[in-house]
């Protein structure tokens, strides 16, 4: 498993979180792993929209490996809609792109002093101002972000609902897909985080190269 990029928007500091091998085997990835990682950080008195509340984007071990239905990732936090566990699953190209950029997940805490977006490109991350994007709908913001970064980049963006903390706000991905459950867009907006833009050109690690043959066989079977 590749590292998880941990980022505090208040202090603008980053670090790498390495998941223990025993956890990787026990929880595999995505929502199961997210639940284990967030277990000690979510509690009854935590305000889901507080700066210290974590927001975790996490892929799975098959994300981006060209097998069937392996383009997905999950977003997890304490839900502002229910006050309980919040989890939203999404497809598209954003998850695979994050893995190709060198990370299996993003752990985001803190709150930026003003609107920002993240530009992640091949093991590097920049926190960029997003004042000009705040208030824009996601499709319009995406077009501007492509011009500021890379037309081939993949985007996860919130709109005005997320910015205003509407408890069922979504995160829109790849211009049409949505992480639409449990208000993860509101958690993202509470951190003054408008978007996460990712471009990766690296490979995706496989523990067992025989997976490539198995993947091809299963894809053919499904096609037939």
PDB file of C-alpha atoms in Angstrom:
ATOM      1  CA  UNK A   1       0.000   0.000   0.000  1.00  0.00           C
ATOM      2  CA  UNK A   2       1.260   3.472  -0.870  1.00  0.00           C
ATOM      3  CA  UNK A   3       1.340   6.240   1.731  1.00  0.00           C
ATOM      4  CA  UNK A   4      -1.611   8.416   2.721  1.00  0.00           C
ATOM      5  CA  UNK A   5      -0.924  12.136   2.346  1.00  0.00           C
ATOM      6  CA  UNK A   6      -1.858  13.956   5.556  1.00  0.00           C
ATOM      7  CA  UNK A   7      -2.493  17.681   5.219  1.00  0.00           C
ATOM      8  CA  UNK A   8      -3.418  20.316   7.812  1.00  0.00           C
ATOM      9  CA  UNK A   9      -5.004  23.307   6.092  1.00  0.00           C
ATOM     10  CA  UNK A  10      -4.632  25.532   9.150  1.00  0.00           C
ATOM     11  CA  UNK A  11      -0.868  25.138   9.424  1.00  0.00           C
ATOM     12  CA  UNK A  12      -0.298  24.288   5.726  1.00  0.00           C
ATOM     13  CA  UNK A  13       1.849  21.335   6.751  1.00  0.00           C
ATOM     14  CA  UNK A  14       1.972  17.867   5.202  1.00  0.00           C
ATOM     15  CA  UNK A  15       3.227  14.466   6.265  1.00  0.00           C
ATOM     16  CA  UNK A  16       2.970  10.865   5.128  1.00  0.00           C
ATOM     17  CA  UNK A  17       0.920   8.259   6.954  1.00  0.00           C
ATOM     18  CA  UNK A  18       2.152   4.694   6.516  1.00  0.00           C
ATOM     19  CA  UNK A  19      -0.480   2.062   7.261  1.00  0.00           C
ATOM     20  CA  UNK A  20       0.802  -0.987   9.209  1.00  0.00           C
ATOM     21  CA  UNK A  21       0.982  -4.149   7.119  1.00  0.00           C
ATOM     22  CA  UNK A  22      -1.256  -6.018   9.544  1.00  0.00           C
ATOM     23  CA  UNK A  23      -3.962  -3.394   9.037  1.00  0.00           C
ATOM     24  CA  UNK A  24      -3.594  -3.647   5.285  1.00  0.00           C
ATOM     25  CA  UNK A  25      -4.256  -7.380   5.472  1.00  0.00           C
ATOM     26  CA  UNK A  26      -7.085  -7.093   8.007  1.00  0.00           C
ATOM     27  CA  UNK A  27      -8.989  -4.161   6.472  1.00  0.00           C
ATOM     28  CA  UNK A  28      -7.796  -4.158   2.813  1.00  0.00           C
ATOM     29  CA  UNK A  29      -8.711  -0.572   1.918  1.00  0.00           C
ATOM     30  CA  UNK A  30     -11.418   2.015   1.188  1.00  0.00           C
ATOM     31  CA  UNK A  31     -14.262   2.197   3.736  1.00  0.00           C
ATOM     32  CA  UNK A  32     -13.063  -0.674   5.905  1.00  0.00           C
ATOM     33  CA  UNK A  33      -9.594   0.810   6.227  1.00  0.00           C
ATOM     34  CA  UNK A  34     -11.032   4.302   6.702  1.00  0.00           C
ATOM     35  CA  UNK A  35     -13.119   3.087   9.635  1.00  0.00           C
ATOM     36  CA  UNK A  36     -10.008   1.656  11.281  1.00  0.00           C
ATOM     37  CA  UNK A  37      -7.913   4.761  10.669  1.00  0.00           C
ATOM     38  CA  UNK A  38     -10.596   7.172  11.904  1.00  0.00           C
ATOM     39  CA  UNK A  39     -11.716   5.080  14.895  1.00  0.00           C
ATOM     40  CA  UNK A  40      -9.850   7.079  17.539  1.00  0.00           C
ATOM     41  CA  UNK A  41     -10.529  10.438  15.906  1.00  0.00           C
ATOM     42  CA  UNK A  42     -14.336  10.410  15.722  1.00  0.00           C
ATOM     43  CA  UNK A  43     -16.306  10.744  18.948  1.00  0.00           C
ATOM     44  CA  UNK A  44     -19.746  11.812  20.125  1.00  0.00           C
ATOM     45  CA  UNK A  45     -18.811  15.410  20.991  1.00  0.00           C
ATOM     46  CA  UNK A  46     -16.900  16.111  17.759  1.00  0.00           C
ATOM     47  CA  UNK A  47     -18.489  18.762  15.552  1.00  0.00           C
ATOM     48  CA  UNK A  48     -18.343  17.326  11.994  1.00  0.00           C
ATOM     49  CA  UNK A  49     -17.664  20.828  10.639  1.00  0.00           C
ATOM     50  CA  UNK A  50     -14.946  21.771  13.151  1.00  0.00           C
ATOM     51  CA  UNK A  51     -11.397  22.315  11.858  1.00  0.00           C
ATOM     52  CA  UNK A  52     -10.087  19.332  13.811  1.00  0.00           C
ATOM     53  CA  UNK A  53     -12.633  16.952  12.271  1.00  0.00           C
ATOM     54  CA  UNK A  54     -10.806  14.706   9.781  1.00  0.00           C
ATOM     55  CA  UNK A  55     -11.892  14.162   6.186  1.00  0.00           C
ATOM     56  CA  UNK A  56     -10.435  11.019   4.628  1.00  0.00           C
ATOM     57  CA  UNK A  57     -10.319  10.124   0.936  1.00  0.00           C
ATOM     58  CA  UNK A  58      -9.201   6.518   0.467  1.00  0.00           C
ATOM     59  CA  UNK A  59      -8.774   4.094  -2.418  1.00  0.00           C
ATOM     60  CA  UNK A  60      -8.667   0.301  -2.390  1.00  0.00           C
ATOM     61  CA  UNK A  61      -5.934  -2.129  -3.441  1.00  0.00           C
ATOM     62  CA  UNK A  62      -7.587  -2.728  -6.837  1.00  0.00           C
ATOM     63  CA  UNK A  63      -8.414   0.912  -7.605  1.00  0.00           C
ATOM     64  CA  UNK A  64      -7.094   1.803 -11.045  1.00  0.00           C
ATOM     65  CA  UNK A  65      -5.870  -1.694 -11.918  1.00  0.00           C
ATOM     66  CA  UNK A  66      -8.083  -2.005 -15.038  1.00  0.00           C
ATOM     67  CA  UNK A  67     -10.165  -4.827 -13.625  1.00  0.00           C
ATOM     68  CA  UNK A  68     -13.976  -4.760 -13.485  1.00  0.00           C
ATOM     69  CA  UNK A  69     -15.487  -1.941 -11.395  1.00  0.00           C
ATOM     70  CA  UNK A  70     -12.140  -0.841  -9.925  1.00  0.00           C
ATOM     71  CA  UNK A  71     -12.326   2.905 -10.515  1.00  0.00           C
ATOM     72  CA  UNK A  72     -13.859   3.660  -7.159  1.00  0.00           C
ATOM     73  CA  UNK A  73     -12.788   5.445  -3.975  1.00  0.00           C
ATOM     74  CA  UNK A  74     -14.479   6.395  -0.724  1.00  0.00           C
ATOM     75  CA  UNK A  75     -14.813   9.605   1.322  1.00  0.00           C
ATOM     76  CA  UNK A  76     -15.311   9.211   5.073  1.00  0.00           C
ATOM     77  CA  UNK A  77     -15.797  11.528   8.057  1.00  0.00           C
ATOM     78  CA  UNK A  78     -18.294  12.204  10.806  1.00  0.00           C
ATOM     79  CA  UNK A  79     -21.521  13.025   8.985  1.00  0.00           C
ATOM     80  CA  UNK A  80     -23.044  16.502   9.429  1.00  0.00           C
ATOM     81  CA  UNK A  81     -26.348  14.996   8.275  1.00  0.00           C
ATOM     82  CA  UNK A  82     -26.608  12.302  10.965  1.00  0.00           C
ATOM     83  CA  UNK A  83     -23.885  13.003  13.513  1.00  0.00           C
ATOM     84  CA  UNK A  84     -22.751   9.408  12.990  1.00  0.00           C
ATOM     85  CA  UNK A  85     -20.372   7.602  10.645  1.00  0.00           C
ATOM     86  CA  UNK A  86     -20.278   9.262   7.235  1.00  0.00           C
ATOM     87  CA  UNK A  87     -19.269   7.356   4.125  1.00  0.00           C
ATOM     88  CA  UNK A  88     -19.707   8.053   0.423  1.00  0.00           C
ATOM     89  CA  UNK A  89     -18.462   5.944  -2.474  1.00  0.00           C
ATOM     90  CA  UNK A  90     -17.699   7.313  -5.920  1.00  0.00           C
ATOM     91  CA  UNK A  91     -16.451   6.084  -9.285  1.00  0.00           C
ATOM     92  CA  UNK A  92     -14.746   7.802 -12.179  1.00  0.00           C
ATOM     93  CA  UNK A  93     -11.068   8.502 -12.753  1.00  0.00           C
ATOM     94  CA  UNK A  94     -10.174  10.557  -9.660  1.00  0.00           C
ATOM     95  CA  UNK A  95      -9.304   7.567  -7.457  1.00  0.00           C
ATOM     96  CA  UNK A  96      -7.014   5.890 -10.006  1.00  0.00           C
ATOM     97  CA  UNK A  97      -5.385   9.252 -10.739  1.00  0.00           C
ATOM     98  CA  UNK A  98      -4.571   9.736  -7.051  1.00  0.00           C
ATOM     99  CA  UNK A  99      -2.876   6.341  -6.956  1.00  0.00           C
ATOM    100  CA  UNK A 100      -0.889   7.167 -10.085  1.00  0.00           C
ATOM    101  CA  UNK A 101       0.199  10.381  -8.362  1.00  0.00           C
ATOM    102  CA  UNK A 102       1.776   8.266  -5.618  1.00  0.00           C
ATOM    103  CA  UNK A 103      -0.841   8.265  -2.835  1.00  0.00           C
ATOM    104  CA  UNK A 104      -3.521   5.814  -1.762  1.00  0.00           C
ATOM    105  CA  UNK A 105      -5.408   8.398   0.260  1.00  0.00           C
ATOM    106  CA  UNK A 106      -5.725  11.941   1.603  1.00  0.00           C
ATOM    107  CA  UNK A 107      -6.220  12.794   5.295  1.00  0.00           C
ATOM    108  CA  UNK A 108      -7.351  16.411   5.581  1.00  0.00           C
ATOM    109  CA  UNK A 109      -7.742  18.424   8.796  1.00  0.00           C
ATOM    110  CA  UNK A 110      -7.760  22.102   9.737  1.00  0.00           C
ATOM    111  CA  UNK A 111      -9.388  25.039   8.001  1.00  0.00           C
ATOM    112  CA  UNK A 112      -7.779  27.359   5.498  1.00  0.00           C
ATOM    113  CA  UNK A 113      -7.970  31.078   6.314  1.00  0.00           C
ATOM    114  CA  UNK A 114      -9.564  31.692   2.910  1.00  0.00           C
ATOM    115  CA  UNK A 115     -10.812  29.447   0.073  1.00  0.00           C
ATOM    116  CA  UNK A 116      -8.174  27.134  -1.395  1.00  0.00           C
ATOM    117  CA  UNK A 117      -7.817  24.133  -3.647  1.00  0.00           C
ATOM    118  CA  UNK A 118      -5.226  21.366  -3.693  1.00  0.00           C
ATOM    119  CA  UNK A 119      -3.104  20.667  -6.757  1.00  0.00           C
ATOM    120  CA  UNK A 120      -1.526  17.219  -6.491  1.00  0.00           C
ATOM    121  CA  UNK A 121       0.895  16.143  -9.185  1.00  0.00           C
ATOM    122  CA  UNK A 122       3.179  13.104  -8.934  1.00  0.00           C
ATOM    123  CA  UNK A 123       4.113  13.056  -5.221  1.00  0.00           C
ATOM    124  CA  UNK A 124       3.853  16.838  -4.813  1.00  0.00           C
ATOM    125  CA  UNK A 125       1.050  18.972  -3.401  1.00  0.00           C
ATOM    126  CA  UNK A 126       0.343  22.698  -3.569  1.00  0.00           C
ATOM    127  CA  UNK A 127      -2.247  24.690  -1.644  1.00  0.00           C
ATOM    128  CA  UNK A 128      -3.508  27.328  -4.073  1.00  0.00           C
ATOM    129  CA  UNK A 129      -5.944  30.229  -3.546  1.00  0.00           C
ATOM    130  CA  UNK A 130      -9.507  29.646  -4.718  1.00  0.00           C
ATOM    131  CA  UNK A 131     -11.197  32.965  -3.943  1.00  0.00           C
ATOM    132  CA  UNK A 132     -12.135  33.311  -7.605  1.00  0.00           C
ATOM    133  CA  UNK A 133     -13.787  29.875  -7.558  1.00  0.00           C
ATOM    134  CA  UNK A 134     -15.816  30.282  -4.366  1.00  0.00           C
ATOM    135  CA  UNK A 135     -19.514  30.492  -5.144  1.00  0.00           C
ATOM    136  CA  UNK A 136     -19.203  28.898  -8.574  1.00  0.00           C
ATOM    137  CA  UNK A 137     -21.051  25.754  -9.575  1.00  0.00           C
ATOM    138  CA  UNK A 138     -18.838  22.724 -10.026  1.00  0.00           C
ATOM    139  CA  UNK A 139     -18.841  22.532 -13.837  1.00  0.00           C
ATOM    140  CA  UNK A 140     -17.735  26.164 -14.171  1.00  0.00           C
ATOM    141  CA  UNK A 141     -15.075  25.754 -11.490  1.00  0.00           C
ATOM    142  CA  UNK A 142     -13.762  22.646 -13.225  1.00  0.00           C
ATOM    143  CA  UNK A 143     -13.155  24.510 -16.477  1.00  0.00           C
ATOM    144  CA  UNK A 144     -11.154  27.186 -14.641  1.00  0.00           C
ATOM    145  CA  UNK A 145      -9.160  24.601 -12.696  1.00  0.00           C
ATOM    146  CA  UNK A 146      -8.177  22.817 -15.897  1.00  0.00           C
ATOM    147  CA  UNK A 147      -6.780  26.076 -17.229  1.00  0.00           C
ATOM    148  CA  UNK A 148      -4.840  26.672 -14.000  1.00  0.00           C
ATOM    149  CA  UNK A 149      -3.424  23.143 -13.775  1.00  0.00           C
ATOM    150  CA  UNK A 150      -3.668  20.504 -16.515  1.00  0.00           C
ATOM    151  CA  UNK A 151      -6.502  19.665 -18.898  1.00  0.00           C
ATOM    152  CA  UNK A 152      -5.841  15.982 -18.201  1.00  0.00           C
ATOM    153  CA  UNK A 153      -6.220  16.400 -14.433  1.00  0.00           C
ATOM    154  CA  UNK A 154      -9.080  14.849 -12.485  1.00  0.00           C
ATOM    155  CA  UNK A 155     -11.174  16.954 -10.130  1.00  0.00           C
ATOM    156  CA  UNK A 156     -13.242  16.565  -6.958  1.00  0.00           C
ATOM    157  CA  UNK A 157     -15.165  19.810  -6.359  1.00  0.00           C
ATOM    158  CA  UNK A 158     -17.879  21.230  -4.132  1.00  0.00           C
ATOM    159  CA  UNK A 159     -20.476  23.782  -5.160  1.00  0.00           C
ATOM    160  CA  UNK A 160     -22.340  26.466  -3.202  1.00  0.00           C
ATOM    161  CA  UNK A 161     -24.154  23.854  -1.097  1.00  0.00           C
ATOM    162  CA  UNK A 162     -20.900  22.473   0.269  1.00  0.00           C
ATOM    163  CA  UNK A 163     -19.497  25.963   0.776  1.00  0.00           C
ATOM    164  CA  UNK A 164     -22.513  26.899   2.895  1.00  0.00           C
ATOM    165  CA  UNK A 165     -22.440  23.708   4.956  1.00  0.00           C
ATOM    166  CA  UNK A 166     -25.695  22.205   3.726  1.00  0.00           C
ATOM    167  CA  UNK A 167     -25.622  18.877   5.615  1.00  0.00           C
ATOM    168  CA  UNK A 168     -26.405  16.724   2.550  1.00  0.00           C
ATOM    169  CA  UNK A 169     -24.015  18.493   0.141  1.00  0.00           C
ATOM    170  CA  UNK A 170     -22.160  16.320  -2.366  1.00  0.00           C
ATOM    171  CA  UNK A 171     -18.633  16.262  -3.772  1.00  0.00           C
ATOM    172  CA  UNK A 172     -18.778  16.225  -7.572  1.00  0.00           C
ATOM    173  CA  UNK A 173     -16.159  14.208  -9.422  1.00  0.00           C
ATOM    174  CA  UNK A 174     -15.166  14.077 -13.087  1.00  0.00           C
ATOM    175  CA  UNK A 175     -18.036  16.313 -14.220  1.00  0.00           C
ATOM    176  CA  UNK A 176     -21.019  14.145 -13.448  1.00  0.00           C
ATOM    177  CA  UNK A 177     -20.166  11.599 -10.774  1.00  0.00           C
ATOM    178  CA  UNK A 178     -20.959  12.303  -7.140  1.00  0.00           C
ATOM    179  CA  UNK A 179     -19.851  11.320  -3.682  1.00  0.00           C
ATOM    180  CA  UNK A 180     -23.409  12.087  -2.700  1.00  0.00           C
ATOM    181  CA  UNK A 181     -24.119  10.434   0.634  1.00  0.00           C
ATOM    182  CA  UNK A 182     -23.870  11.689   4.243  1.00  0.00           C
ATOM    183  CA  UNK A 183     -22.828  15.299   3.526  1.00  0.00           C
ATOM    184  CA  UNK A 184     -19.145  14.929   2.733  1.00  0.00           C
ATOM    185  CA  UNK A 185     -19.352  18.093   0.603  1.00  0.00           C
ATOM    186  CA  UNK A 186     -20.271  20.097   3.701  1.00  0.00           C
ATOM    187  CA  UNK A 187     -17.229  18.743   5.578  1.00  0.00           C
ATOM    188  CA  UNK A 188     -15.029  19.740   2.656  1.00  0.00           C
ATOM    189  CA  UNK A 189     -16.617  23.204   2.572  1.00  0.00           C
ATOM    190  CA  UNK A 190     -16.108  23.678   6.319  1.00  0.00           C
ATOM    191  CA  UNK A 191     -12.377  23.491   5.628  1.00  0.00           C
ATOM    192  CA  UNK A 192     -12.587  26.227   2.962  1.00  0.00           C
ATOM    193  CA  UNK A 193     -11.503  23.576   0.479  1.00  0.00           C
ATOM    194  CA  UNK A 194     -13.107  24.121  -2.912  1.00  0.00           C
ATOM    195  CA  UNK A 195     -11.474  21.332  -4.888  1.00  0.00           C
ATOM    196  CA  UNK A 196      -8.822  18.645  -5.070  1.00  0.00           C
ATOM    197  CA  UNK A 197      -7.200  18.444  -8.495  1.00  0.00           C
ATOM    198  CA  UNK A 198      -5.005  15.433  -9.243  1.00  0.00           C
ATOM    199  CA  UNK A 199      -2.651  14.503 -12.058  1.00  0.00           C
ATOM    200  CA  UNK A 200      -0.545  11.346 -11.883  1.00  0.00           C
ATOM    201  CA  UNK A 201       1.585   9.590 -14.473  1.00  0.00           C
ATOM    202  CA  UNK A 202       3.133   6.849 -12.356  1.00  0.00           C
ATOM    203  CA  UNK A 203       2.295   3.178 -12.179  1.00  0.00           C
ATOM    204  CA  UNK A 204      -0.023   1.454  -9.743  1.00  0.00           C
ATOM    205  CA  UNK A 205       1.786  -1.169  -7.617  1.00  0.00           C
ATOM    206  CA  UNK A 206       0.664  -4.791  -7.675  1.00  0.00           C
ATOM    207  CA  UNK A 207       1.811  -7.261  -5.037  1.00  0.00           C
ATOM    208  CA  UNK A 208       1.282 -10.201  -7.389  1.00  0.00           C
ATOM    209  CA  UNK A 209       1.858  -9.826 -11.127  1.00  0.00           C
ATOM    210  CA  UNK A 210      -0.387 -12.816 -11.855  1.00  0.00           C
ATOM    211  CA  UNK A 211      -3.266 -10.446 -11.203  1.00  0.00           C
ATOM    212  CA  UNK A 212      -2.835  -9.052 -14.728  1.00  0.00           C
ATOM    213  CA  UNK A 213      -3.759 -12.403 -16.280  1.00  0.00           C
ATOM    214  CA  UNK A 214      -6.650 -12.910 -13.875  1.00  0.00           C
ATOM    215  CA  UNK A 215      -7.923  -9.390 -14.570  1.00  0.00           C
ATOM    216  CA  UNK A 216      -7.884  -9.976 -18.337  1.00  0.00           C
ATOM    217  CA  UNK A 217      -9.705 -13.296 -17.984  1.00  0.00           C
ATOM    218  CA  UNK A 218     -12.428 -11.833 -15.770  1.00  0.00           C
ATOM    219  CA  UNK A 219     -12.893  -8.842 -18.077  1.00  0.00           C
ATOM    220  CA  UNK A 220     -13.329 -11.180 -21.055  1.00  0.00           C
ATOM    221  CA  UNK A 221     -15.823 -13.287 -19.140  1.00  0.00           C
ATOM    222  CA  UNK A 222     -17.888 -10.242 -18.190  1.00  0.00           C
ATOM    223  CA  UNK A 223     -17.780  -8.932 -21.751  1.00  0.00           C
ATOM    224  CA  UNK A 224     -18.975 -12.267 -23.155  1.00  0.00           C
TER     225      UNK A 224
END
